Amino acid sequence: MLVLLTGPVTAGVSYHLGWRMQSVGELASGLGLMAGVFISAFAIVFSLRLTLANRPTSNMKLLASKLMDEGALTLLAAGLLAGIDAMWLSGVAATTAKEDQVSVIATAVTVGLSSLVALYFLLSVRRLHVLYTDTFPPYWRARDAVENGAQSKSSAKSKA
């Protein structure tokens, strides 16, 4: 729900406060670059996902494939939003004279779209972090899991 409200709320705040941008060319370039990076990251995660079977055989592979699917979809959505924002800003840049400020409405739409891009960037980083740490747990986590498993088996044998 928070994700859905982020764009409209930030756009409303921008409109209510009367924010106006001076120029948008640099922002359009940056967002276009971000869109490309998100799509490239999606392609990498998707290609890694293809190496797993359609129906994973172990719980570890099932968890990894689920996390890869979630990460890939988040990256794809982030790339789509960044691309839409870059196209919007390119249109705004093309229709606004260099000496004029961007209108309040165009600035509000830009703030709304850009806040969604920023949010999806943070979501993507979080998803990729969880994917990495759950697929390749650090040695201390793996050690603790093995030691806890061995302790529970020995305590179960002693109770029997």
C-alpha positions as MATLAB code, in Angstrom:
seq = 'MLVLLTGPVTAGVSYHLGWRMQSVGELASGLGLMAGVFISAFAIVFSLRLTLANRPTSNMKLLASKLMDEGALTLLAAGLLAGIDAMWLSGVAATTAKEDQVSVIATAVTVGLSSLVALYFLLSVRRLHVLYTDTFPPYWRARDAVENGAQSKSSAKSKA';
ca = [
       0.000    0.000    0.000;
       2.867    2.328    0.850;
       4.365    1.776   -2.590;
       1.094    2.686   -4.300;
       0.718    5.898   -2.290;
       4.297    7.122   -2.656;
       3.910    8.662   -6.126;
       0.576   10.439   -5.607;
       1.528   11.721   -2.144;
       4.867   13.159   -3.254;
       3.281   14.651   -6.373;
       0.562   16.212   -4.196;
       3.133   17.681   -1.821;
       5.087   19.111   -4.759;
       1.963   20.618   -6.287;
       0.712   22.004   -2.966;
       4.074   23.648   -2.226;
       4.355   24.991   -5.787;
       7.729   23.450   -6.590;
       9.196   24.269  -10.012;
      12.263   22.732  -11.625;
      14.832   24.880  -13.423;
      15.850   22.245  -15.986;
      15.303   18.549  -16.614;
      17.920   17.513  -19.164;
      20.389   16.068  -16.664;
      17.648   14.274  -14.755;
      16.319   12.725  -17.975;
      19.788   11.459  -18.855;
      20.325    9.998  -15.401;
      16.971    8.248  -15.388;
      17.601    6.827  -18.842;
      20.873    5.419  -17.575;
      19.147    4.000  -14.484;
      16.529    2.327  -16.672;
      19.295    0.623  -18.635;
      21.033   -0.530  -15.457;
      17.797   -1.946  -14.031;
      17.043   -3.821  -17.257;
      20.617   -5.163  -17.389;
      20.381   -6.352  -13.791;
      17.033   -7.973  -14.631;
      18.674   -9.835  -17.518;
      21.440  -11.119  -15.239;
      19.050  -12.344  -12.544;
      16.770  -13.856  -15.194;
      19.660  -15.726  -16.812;
      20.723  -17.064  -13.405;
      17.145  -18.153  -12.790;
      17.150  -20.121  -16.024;
      20.011  -22.238  -14.706;
      17.684  -23.614  -12.049;
      15.157  -26.211  -13.102;
      11.571  -25.131  -13.680;
      10.657  -27.212  -10.679;
      13.541  -27.034   -8.204;
      14.369  -30.299   -6.462;
      15.653  -29.085   -3.083;
      14.363  -26.579   -0.555;
      17.474  -24.450   -1.059;
      16.906  -24.321   -4.825;
      13.205  -23.606   -4.268;
      14.058  -20.666   -1.989;
      16.699  -19.373   -4.411;
      14.337  -19.576   -7.388;
      11.578  -17.780   -5.446;
      13.987  -15.006   -4.424;
      15.312  -14.733   -7.987;
      11.783  -14.416   -9.348;
      10.952  -11.664   -6.838;
      14.213   -9.840   -7.503;
      13.826  -10.048  -11.268;
      10.268   -8.715  -11.175;
      11.273   -5.830   -8.903;
      14.173   -4.935  -11.212;
      11.907   -5.102  -14.252;
       9.326   -2.820  -12.616;
      12.091   -0.404  -11.575;
      13.427   -0.339  -15.135;
       9.956    0.305  -16.513;
       9.341    3.185  -14.094;
      12.761    4.729  -14.735;
      12.184    4.476  -18.487;
       8.733    6.070  -18.250;
      10.152    8.851  -16.075;
      13.017    9.440  -18.547;
      10.576    9.609  -21.473;
       8.323   11.986  -19.531;
      11.281   14.235  -18.728;
      12.458   14.167  -22.330;
       9.022   15.397  -23.376;
       9.060   18.092  -20.704;
      12.546   19.183  -21.787;
      11.457   19.339  -25.419;
       8.411   21.490  -24.662;
       9.970   23.871  -22.143;
      12.065   26.815  -23.307;
      15.580   26.973  -21.845;
      14.950   30.276  -20.080;
      11.620   29.154  -18.537;
      11.036   27.118  -15.418;
       9.125   23.857  -15.656;
       5.446   24.231  -14.740;
       4.177   23.270  -11.295;
       2.104   20.395  -12.720;
       4.997   18.968  -14.765;
       7.243   19.242  -11.710;
       4.657   17.462   -9.552;
       4.366   14.591  -12.063;
       8.163   14.373  -12.208;
       8.469   14.330   -8.417;
       5.818   11.593   -8.201;
       7.451    9.406  -10.845;
      10.970    9.999   -9.543;
       9.955    9.118   -5.987;
       8.624    5.803   -7.280;
      11.900    5.187   -9.117;
      13.851    5.925   -5.920;
      11.587    3.615   -3.908;
      11.942    0.803   -6.436;
      15.710    1.302   -6.391;
      15.682    0.729   -2.631;
      13.347   -2.262   -3.008;
      15.623   -3.747   -5.672;
      18.717   -3.383   -3.524;
      16.902   -5.017   -0.611;
      15.646   -7.909   -2.749;
      19.098   -8.526   -4.200;
      20.633   -8.427   -0.720;
      18.155  -11.001    0.573;
      18.713  -13.132   -2.539;
      22.462  -13.096   -2.011;
      22.494  -13.675    1.735;
      19.865  -16.432    1.622;
      21.370  -18.210   -1.377;
      24.973  -17.864   -0.210;
      24.777  -17.596    3.583;
      27.870  -16.271    5.362;
      30.003  -18.936    6.983;
      28.938  -18.035   10.546;
      25.254  -18.463    9.657;
      25.906  -21.793    7.985;
      28.055  -22.901   10.941;
      25.327  -21.940   13.426;
      22.694  -23.831   11.420;
      24.865  -26.960   11.272;
      25.752  -26.770   14.976;
      22.117  -26.173   15.992;
      21.007  -29.073   13.814;
      23.615  -31.371   15.365;
      22.621  -30.301   18.878;
      18.928  -30.937   18.238;
      19.690  -34.422   16.838;
      21.868  -35.324   19.839;
      19.255  -34.064   22.298;
      16.560  -36.059   20.496;
      18.705  -39.233   20.733;
      19.358  -38.680   24.440;
      15.627  -38.306   25.124;
      14.845  -41.573   23.327;
];
